[in-house]
XYZ file of C-alpha atoms in Angstrom:
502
model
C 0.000 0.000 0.000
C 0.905 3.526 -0.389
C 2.807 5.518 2.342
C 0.558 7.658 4.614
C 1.795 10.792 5.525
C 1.509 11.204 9.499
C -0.870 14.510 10.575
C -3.731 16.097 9.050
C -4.223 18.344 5.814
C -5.182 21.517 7.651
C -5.822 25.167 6.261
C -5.420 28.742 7.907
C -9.152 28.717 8.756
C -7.843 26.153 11.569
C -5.115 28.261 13.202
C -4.956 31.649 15.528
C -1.778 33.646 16.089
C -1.039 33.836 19.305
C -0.044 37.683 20.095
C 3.389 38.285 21.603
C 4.395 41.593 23.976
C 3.903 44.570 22.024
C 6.862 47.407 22.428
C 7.087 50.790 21.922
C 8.757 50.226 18.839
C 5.603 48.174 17.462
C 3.729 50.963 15.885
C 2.201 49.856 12.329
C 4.047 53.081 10.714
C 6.973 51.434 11.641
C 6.584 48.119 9.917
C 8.307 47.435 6.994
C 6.378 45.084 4.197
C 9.783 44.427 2.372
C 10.395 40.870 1.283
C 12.688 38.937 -1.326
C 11.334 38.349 -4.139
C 14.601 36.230 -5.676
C 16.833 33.290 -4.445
C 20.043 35.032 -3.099
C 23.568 33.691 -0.896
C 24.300 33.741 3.030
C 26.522 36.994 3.120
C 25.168 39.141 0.380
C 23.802 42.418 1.712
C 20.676 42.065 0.508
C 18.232 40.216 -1.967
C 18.890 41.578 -5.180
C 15.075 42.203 -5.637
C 12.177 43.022 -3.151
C 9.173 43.082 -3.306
C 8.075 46.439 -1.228
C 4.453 44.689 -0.456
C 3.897 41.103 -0.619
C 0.978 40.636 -2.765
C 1.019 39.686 -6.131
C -1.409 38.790 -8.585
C -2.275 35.263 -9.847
C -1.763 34.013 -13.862
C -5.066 34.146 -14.797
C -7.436 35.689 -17.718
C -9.804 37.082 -15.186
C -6.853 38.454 -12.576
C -3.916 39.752 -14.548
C -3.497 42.075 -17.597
C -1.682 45.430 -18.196
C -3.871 47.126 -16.447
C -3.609 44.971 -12.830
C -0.073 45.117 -13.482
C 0.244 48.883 -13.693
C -1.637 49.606 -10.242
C -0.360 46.869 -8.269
C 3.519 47.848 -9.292
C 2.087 51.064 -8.169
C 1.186 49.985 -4.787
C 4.177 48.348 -4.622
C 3.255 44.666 -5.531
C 3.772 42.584 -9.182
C 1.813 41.327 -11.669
C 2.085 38.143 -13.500
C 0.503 38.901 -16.952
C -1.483 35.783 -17.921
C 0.044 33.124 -20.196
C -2.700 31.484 -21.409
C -2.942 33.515 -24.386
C -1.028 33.807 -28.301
C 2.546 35.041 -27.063
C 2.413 38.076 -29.185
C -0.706 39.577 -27.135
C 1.084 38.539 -24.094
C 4.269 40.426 -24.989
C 1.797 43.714 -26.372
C 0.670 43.670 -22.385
C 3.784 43.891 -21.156
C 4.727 46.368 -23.559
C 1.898 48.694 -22.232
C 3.344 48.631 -18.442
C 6.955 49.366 -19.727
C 5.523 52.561 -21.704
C 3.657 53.202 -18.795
C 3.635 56.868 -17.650
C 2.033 57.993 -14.054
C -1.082 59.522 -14.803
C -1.425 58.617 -18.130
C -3.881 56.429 -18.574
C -4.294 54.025 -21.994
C -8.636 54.705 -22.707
C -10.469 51.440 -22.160
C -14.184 52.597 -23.430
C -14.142 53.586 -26.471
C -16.809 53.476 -29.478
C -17.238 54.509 -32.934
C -19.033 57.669 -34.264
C -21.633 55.410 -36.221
C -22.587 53.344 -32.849
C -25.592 54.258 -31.149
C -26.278 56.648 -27.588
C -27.511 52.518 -26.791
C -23.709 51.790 -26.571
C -22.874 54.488 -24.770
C -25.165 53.821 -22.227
C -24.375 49.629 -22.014
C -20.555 50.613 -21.583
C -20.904 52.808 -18.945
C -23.351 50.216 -17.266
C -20.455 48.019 -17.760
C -17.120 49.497 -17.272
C -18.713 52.605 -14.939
C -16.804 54.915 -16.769
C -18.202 58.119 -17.811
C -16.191 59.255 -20.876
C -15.792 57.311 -24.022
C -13.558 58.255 -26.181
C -14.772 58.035 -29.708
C -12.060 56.675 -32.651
C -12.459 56.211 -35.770
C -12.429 52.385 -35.076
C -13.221 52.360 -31.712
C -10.335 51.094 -30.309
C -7.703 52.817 -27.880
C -5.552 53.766 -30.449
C -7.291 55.111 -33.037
C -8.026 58.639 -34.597
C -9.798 60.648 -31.982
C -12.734 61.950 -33.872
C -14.743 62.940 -30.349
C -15.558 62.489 -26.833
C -18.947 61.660 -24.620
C -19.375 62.593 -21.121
C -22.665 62.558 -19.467
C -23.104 65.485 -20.220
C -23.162 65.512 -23.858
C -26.869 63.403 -24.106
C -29.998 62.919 -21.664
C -30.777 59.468 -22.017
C -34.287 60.245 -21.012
C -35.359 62.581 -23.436
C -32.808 61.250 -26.411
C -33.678 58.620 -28.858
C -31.693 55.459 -28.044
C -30.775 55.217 -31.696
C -29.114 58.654 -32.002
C -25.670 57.950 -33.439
C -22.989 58.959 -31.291
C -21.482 61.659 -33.993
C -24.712 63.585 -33.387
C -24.268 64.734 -30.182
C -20.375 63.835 -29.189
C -18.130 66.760 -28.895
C -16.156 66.959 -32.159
C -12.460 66.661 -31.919
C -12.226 70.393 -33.547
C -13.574 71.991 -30.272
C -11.923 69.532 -27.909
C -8.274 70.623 -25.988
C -5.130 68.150 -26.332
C -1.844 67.748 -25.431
C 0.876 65.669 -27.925
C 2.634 62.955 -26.975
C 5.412 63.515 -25.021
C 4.094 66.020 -23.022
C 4.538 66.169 -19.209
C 2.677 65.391 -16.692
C 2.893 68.184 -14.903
C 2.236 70.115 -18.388
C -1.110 68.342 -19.071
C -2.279 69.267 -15.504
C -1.440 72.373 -16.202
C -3.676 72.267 -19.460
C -6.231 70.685 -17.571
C -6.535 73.692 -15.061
C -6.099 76.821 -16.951
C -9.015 75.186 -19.430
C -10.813 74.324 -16.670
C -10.962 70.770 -17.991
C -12.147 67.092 -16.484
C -10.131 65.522 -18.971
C -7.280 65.896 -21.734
C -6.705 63.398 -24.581
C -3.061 62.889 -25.590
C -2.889 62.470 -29.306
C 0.039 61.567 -31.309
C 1.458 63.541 -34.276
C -0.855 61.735 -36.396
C -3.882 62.232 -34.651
C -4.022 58.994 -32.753
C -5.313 58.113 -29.535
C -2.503 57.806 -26.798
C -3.697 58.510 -23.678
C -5.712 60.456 -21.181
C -5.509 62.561 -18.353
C -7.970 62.680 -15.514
C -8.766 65.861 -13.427
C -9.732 63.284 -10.802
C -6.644 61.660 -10.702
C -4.363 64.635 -10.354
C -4.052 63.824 -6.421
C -3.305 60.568 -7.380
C 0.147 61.337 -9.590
C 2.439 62.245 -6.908
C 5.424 60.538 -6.341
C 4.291 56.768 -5.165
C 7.520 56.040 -2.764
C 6.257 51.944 -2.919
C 6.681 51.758 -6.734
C 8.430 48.641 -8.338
C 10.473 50.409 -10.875
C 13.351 48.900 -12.847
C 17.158 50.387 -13.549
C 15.341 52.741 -16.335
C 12.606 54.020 -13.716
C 10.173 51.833 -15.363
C 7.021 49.712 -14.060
C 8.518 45.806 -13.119
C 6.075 43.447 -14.275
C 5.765 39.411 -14.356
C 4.091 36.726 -16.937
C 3.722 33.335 -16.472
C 4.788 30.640 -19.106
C 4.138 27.510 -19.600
C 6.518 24.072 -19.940
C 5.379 23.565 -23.736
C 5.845 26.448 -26.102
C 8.986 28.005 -23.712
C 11.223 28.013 -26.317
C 9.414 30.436 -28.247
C 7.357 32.468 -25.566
C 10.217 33.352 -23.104
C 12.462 35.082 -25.642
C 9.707 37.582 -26.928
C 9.268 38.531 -23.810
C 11.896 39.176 -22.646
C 12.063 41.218 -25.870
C 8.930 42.827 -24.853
C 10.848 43.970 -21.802
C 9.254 41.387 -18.831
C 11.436 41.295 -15.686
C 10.502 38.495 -14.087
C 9.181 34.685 -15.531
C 6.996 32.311 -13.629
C 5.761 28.980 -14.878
C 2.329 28.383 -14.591
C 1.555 24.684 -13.579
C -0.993 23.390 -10.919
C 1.532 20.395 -10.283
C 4.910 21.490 -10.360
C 6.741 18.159 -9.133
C 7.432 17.234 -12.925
C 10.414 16.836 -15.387
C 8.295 19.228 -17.740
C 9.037 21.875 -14.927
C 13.000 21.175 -14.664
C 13.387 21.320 -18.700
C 11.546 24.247 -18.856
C 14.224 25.894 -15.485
C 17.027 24.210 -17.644
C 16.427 25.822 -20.982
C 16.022 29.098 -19.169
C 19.245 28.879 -17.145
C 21.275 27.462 -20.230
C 19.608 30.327 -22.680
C 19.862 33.589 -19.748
C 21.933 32.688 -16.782
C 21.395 32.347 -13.081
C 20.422 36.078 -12.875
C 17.352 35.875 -14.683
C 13.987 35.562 -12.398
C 12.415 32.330 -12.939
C 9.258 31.396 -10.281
C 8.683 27.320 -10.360
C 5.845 25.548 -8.283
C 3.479 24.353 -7.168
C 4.724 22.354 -4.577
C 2.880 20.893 -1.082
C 5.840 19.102 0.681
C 9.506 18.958 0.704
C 10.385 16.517 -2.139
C 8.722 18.955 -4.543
C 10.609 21.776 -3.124
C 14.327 20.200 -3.240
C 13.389 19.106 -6.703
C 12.300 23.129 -7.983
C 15.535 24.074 -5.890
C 17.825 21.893 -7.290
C 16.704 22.417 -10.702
C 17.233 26.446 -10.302
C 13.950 28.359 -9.289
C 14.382 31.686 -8.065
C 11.239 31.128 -6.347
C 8.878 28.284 -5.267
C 5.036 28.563 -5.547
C 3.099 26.107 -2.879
C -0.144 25.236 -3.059
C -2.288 22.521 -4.925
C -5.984 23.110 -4.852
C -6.425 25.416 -2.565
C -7.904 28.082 -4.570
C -11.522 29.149 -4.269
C -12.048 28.373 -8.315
C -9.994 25.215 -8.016
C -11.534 21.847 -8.270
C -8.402 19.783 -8.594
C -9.038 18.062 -5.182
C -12.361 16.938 -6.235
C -11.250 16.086 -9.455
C -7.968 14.260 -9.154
C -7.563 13.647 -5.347
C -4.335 15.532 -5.186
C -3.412 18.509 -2.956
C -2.943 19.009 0.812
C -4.529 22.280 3.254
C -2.431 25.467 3.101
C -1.346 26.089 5.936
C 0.123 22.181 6.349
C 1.803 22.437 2.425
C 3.055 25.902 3.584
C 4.696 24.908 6.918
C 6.194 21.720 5.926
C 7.813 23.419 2.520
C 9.252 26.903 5.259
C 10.895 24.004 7.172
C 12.119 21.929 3.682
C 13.499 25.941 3.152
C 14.849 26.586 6.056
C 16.992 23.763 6.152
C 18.271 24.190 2.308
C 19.009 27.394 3.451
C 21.420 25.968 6.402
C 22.861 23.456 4.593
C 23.489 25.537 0.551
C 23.461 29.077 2.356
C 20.989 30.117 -0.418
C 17.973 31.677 0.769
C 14.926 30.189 -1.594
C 11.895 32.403 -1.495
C 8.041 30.749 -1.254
C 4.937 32.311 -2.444
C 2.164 30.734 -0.894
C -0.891 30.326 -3.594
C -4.205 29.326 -2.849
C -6.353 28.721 0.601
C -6.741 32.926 1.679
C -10.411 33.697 2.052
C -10.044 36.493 5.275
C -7.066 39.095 5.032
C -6.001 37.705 8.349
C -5.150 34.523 6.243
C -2.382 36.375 4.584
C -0.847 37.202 7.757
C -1.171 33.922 8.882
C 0.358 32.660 5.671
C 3.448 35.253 6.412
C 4.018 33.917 9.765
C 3.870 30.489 8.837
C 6.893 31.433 6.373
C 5.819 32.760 2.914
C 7.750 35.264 1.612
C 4.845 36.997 -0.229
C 1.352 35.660 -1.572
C 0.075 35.205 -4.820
C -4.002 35.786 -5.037
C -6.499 35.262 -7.477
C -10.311 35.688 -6.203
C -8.462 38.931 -4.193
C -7.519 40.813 -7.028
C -10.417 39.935 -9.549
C -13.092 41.888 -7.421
C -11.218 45.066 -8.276
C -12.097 47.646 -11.181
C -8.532 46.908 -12.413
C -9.010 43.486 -13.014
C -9.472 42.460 -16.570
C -13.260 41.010 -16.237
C -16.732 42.743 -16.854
C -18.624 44.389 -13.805
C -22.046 42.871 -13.968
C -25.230 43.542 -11.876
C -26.368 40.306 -9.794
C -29.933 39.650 -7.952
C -29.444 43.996 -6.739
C -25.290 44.116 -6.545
C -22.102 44.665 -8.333
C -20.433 41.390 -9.532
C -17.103 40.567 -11.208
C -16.732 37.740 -13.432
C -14.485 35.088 -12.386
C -13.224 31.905 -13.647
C -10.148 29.226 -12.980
C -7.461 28.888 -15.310
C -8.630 24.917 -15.660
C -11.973 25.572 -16.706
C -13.258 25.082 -20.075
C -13.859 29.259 -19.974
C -10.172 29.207 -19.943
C -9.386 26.630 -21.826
C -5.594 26.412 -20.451
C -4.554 22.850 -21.120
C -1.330 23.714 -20.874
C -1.306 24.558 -17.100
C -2.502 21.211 -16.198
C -0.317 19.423 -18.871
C 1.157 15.748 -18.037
C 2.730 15.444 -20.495
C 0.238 13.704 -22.986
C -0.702 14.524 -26.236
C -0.992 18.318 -26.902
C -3.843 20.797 -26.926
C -6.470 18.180 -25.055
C -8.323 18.720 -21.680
C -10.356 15.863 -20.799
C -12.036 17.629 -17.943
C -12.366 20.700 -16.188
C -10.089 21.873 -12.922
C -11.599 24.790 -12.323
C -15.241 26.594 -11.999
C -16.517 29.645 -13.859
C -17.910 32.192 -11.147
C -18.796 35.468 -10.313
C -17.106 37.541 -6.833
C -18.456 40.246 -5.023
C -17.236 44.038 -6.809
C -14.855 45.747 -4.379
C -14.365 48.937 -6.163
C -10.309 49.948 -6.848
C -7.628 47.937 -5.621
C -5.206 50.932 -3.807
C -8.778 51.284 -1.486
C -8.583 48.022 -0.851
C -5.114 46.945 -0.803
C -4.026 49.682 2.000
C -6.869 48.539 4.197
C -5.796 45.042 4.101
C -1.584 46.055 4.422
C -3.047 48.312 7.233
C -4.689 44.425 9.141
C -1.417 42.840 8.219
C 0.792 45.568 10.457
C -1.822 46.038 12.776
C -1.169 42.049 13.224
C 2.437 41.754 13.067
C 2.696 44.903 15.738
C 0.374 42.586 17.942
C 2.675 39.615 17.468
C 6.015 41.841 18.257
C 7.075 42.246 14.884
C 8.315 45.341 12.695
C 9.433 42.993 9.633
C 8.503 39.775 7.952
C 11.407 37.626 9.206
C 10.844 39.113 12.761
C 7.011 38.343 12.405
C 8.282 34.707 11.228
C 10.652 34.473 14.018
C 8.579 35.258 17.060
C 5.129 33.668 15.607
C 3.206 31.610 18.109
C 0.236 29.579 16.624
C -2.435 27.821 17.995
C -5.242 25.135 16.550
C -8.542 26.037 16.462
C -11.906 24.113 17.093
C -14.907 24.230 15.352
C -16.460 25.957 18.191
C -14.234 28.366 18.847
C -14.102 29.571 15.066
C -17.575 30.369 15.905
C -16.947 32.083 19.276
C -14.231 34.395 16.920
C -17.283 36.375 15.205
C -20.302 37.650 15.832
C -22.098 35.368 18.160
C -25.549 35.698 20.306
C -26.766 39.048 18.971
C -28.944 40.409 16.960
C -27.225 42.169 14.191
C -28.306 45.531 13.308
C -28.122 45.171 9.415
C -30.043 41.772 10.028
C -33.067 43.720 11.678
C -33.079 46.482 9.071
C -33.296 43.882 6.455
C -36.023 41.792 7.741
């Protein structure tokens, strides 16, 4: 018979930090977020790149495009820009965040002058944006022939028919700047026109950018930003172990800093060719993720092979089905402990320092600080980021509230064979490993993402901690019961909200 591995599969939902004295020193200003993001050596000052929050987003269709990567480098997180796509509109993504420029943002509603006030109004309903700008082709990068606000049309009193070049404002009476132009010269423009927004056109009269009134608080100096050598946004993609020849050279073309392979199982030869090709093609200085991984055999194989990071977790996702499925996996919290100890001690006996990204299992922000103590070096999340506006998926209205499409990278929405490949024959999936969903709309993802950095040092200041590898050093943890998971919330009251609504 098989080998049984002694203790039981548990997840965060089972554990409780225990909190620690809390000194003077432990004020949440105080706490840095700062992690490695790379594999570095016992002795070197530092790793040679840090992440300056430890979020980043998953490699999915529904989580990660240019525009998630642009805010969370931002906020001081990275993007992985999905994979699961032709490699040239993977590269044209990551060519968007390296032209990147603060406060310039690339126009994602647009419409042509022959569609109808009908399409107006559905985009807005869709996207919640207000202005549309109006190309010749409707894309983003077209001639600018106009622009609609709301308040260019009354969609009470105007026939729902009424082609958009009928009442847009004509690009002859509309202000713009020319690429190339400051920022602070656009604002600038923006004020002394008393403007809410300013096109940036190129010398041909295409669509480049725009400049939002609204955002002009928003442009200053963002000290957290992941920025390269050239002052430029960092951003990830995730590849996969079958077309690597071809997709990791474009992009690094394409400018991508870091490389992660995408893979549900990543215990696999496919996973060490992929490392090996990388290494042989690029060097050891080149940022390659590997994973997933649940134990320490599948860690000392990623290590061994040359991962600058490990992912762990199998199954754990709130989309994922692969337990159900294929009977393969293990709780977070127990893959994530057992894989900080398999690190640990590579780290004692190589003097490289490996670091994890736990991926999967967080359902309560006080799961990622759970996952941090337990010895992830940052966390990669899916259902987390796709409730955002930046995320890449439509807002829809649900039964009375805001929804956001959502939808695993296994299932047949996706259509990613390739991250669930074992090695068979190419381009089939026999069944599905994930679901197709909706999650609850959160609004923007700087609102959200300082609350939940804000629960994360409010945490780490109750455990005694002003860093990560403090808060992983002085971490006390307790099992929970079913009861007293219970006791933790809201118990023997009448809620407030639950009277109002009855």
């Amino acid at each position: 018979m098989g080998r049984v591995i002694p203790g039981v599969s548990r997840t965060f939902n089972e554990y409780l930090l225990v909190p620690n004295l809390t000194t003077r020193e432990c004020t949440p200003e105080r706490v840095s977020l700062s992690t490695p993001l790379t594999r570095y050596r016992q002795g070197e000052e530092a790793c040679p790149v840090s992440l300056n929050i430890p979020l980043v987003s998953a490699i999915m269709q529904a989580v990660s495009d240019d525009r998630m990567a642009i805010e969370l480098a931002r906020q001081g997180g990275l993007a992985f820009i999905f994979g699961s796509q032709p490699v040239d509109r993977q590269c044209e993504m990551v060519r968007k965040v390296k032209k990147f420029k603060a406060g310039f943002v690339p126009s994602d509603s647009n419409l042509k002058p022959d569609d109808k006030l009908s399409d107006i109004i559905r985009l807005k309903q869709s996207t919640g944006h207000s202005t549309v700008a109006i190309t010749d082709d409707g894309s983003a990068s077209g001639f600018l022939r106009g622009i609609v606000t709301s308040r260019d049309y009354r969609a009470s009193r105007t026939d729902l028919d009424t082609p958009v070049s009928e009442f847009m404002t004509p690009i002859e009476e509309i202000v713009f700047g020319r690429e190339g132009i400051s920022l602070s010269e656009a604002n600038d423009i923006i004020w002394d026109h008393k403007l809410n927004q300013l096109p940036i056109l190129d010398e041909k009269g295409r669509l480049v950018s725009l400049v939002f009134r609204k955002d002009y608080d928003q442009h200053k100096e963002n000290p957290d930003e992941m920025l390269d050598d050239h002052k430029r946004l960092l951003v990830g993609a995730g590849i996969n172990t079958r077309d690597y020849r071809e997709r990791v050279p474009a992009l690094l073309d394409a400018g991508c800093d870091i490389l992660c392979i995408d893979s549900s199982d990543g215990f696999s030869d496919w996973q060490k060719d992929t490392i090996r090709f990388v290494r042989s093609a690029y060097g050891e200085d080149l940022i390659l993720g590997a994973g997933n991984v649940v134990d320490e055999d599948g860690f000392r194989f990623l290590a061994e092979a040359g991962a600058s990071f490990i992912k762990v977790g199998i199954g754990g996702g709130s989309i994922c089905i692969t337990r159900e499925q294929k009977g393969i996996g293990r709780g977070q919290a127990s893959a994530l402990i057992e894989v900080a100890e398999a690190r640990d001690r590579w780290f004692e006996e190589t003097g490289v320092y490996i670091p994890l990204c736990s991926d999967g299992g967080v359902v309560y922000d006080y799961h990622m600080a759970l996952a941090l103590a337990m010895g992830a070096d940052f966390l990669m999340l899916g259902r987390y980021f796709a409730r955002f506006d930046e995320s890449p998926t439509r807002r829809v209205l649900l039964q009375g509230s805001y929804v956001k499409e959502y939808w695993g990278e296994g299932s047949n929405r996706a259509r990613n064979w390739q991250r669930y490949d074992d090695g068979g024959a190419a381009g089939q999936m026999h069944f599905e490993e994930g679901v197709d969903s909706y999650v609850p709309y959160a609004g923007k993802l700087a609102d959200n993402v300082s609350v939940t950095l804000a629960k994360i040092r409010a945490t780490m200041c109750a455990c005694g901690a002003v860093d990560i590898a403090g808060f992983q050093e002085k971490a006390r943890f307790v099992v929970v019961s079913p009861t007293s998971i219970v006791e933790g919330g809201a118990h023997d009251v009448i809620r407030k909200e639950s009277q109002m609504e009855g």
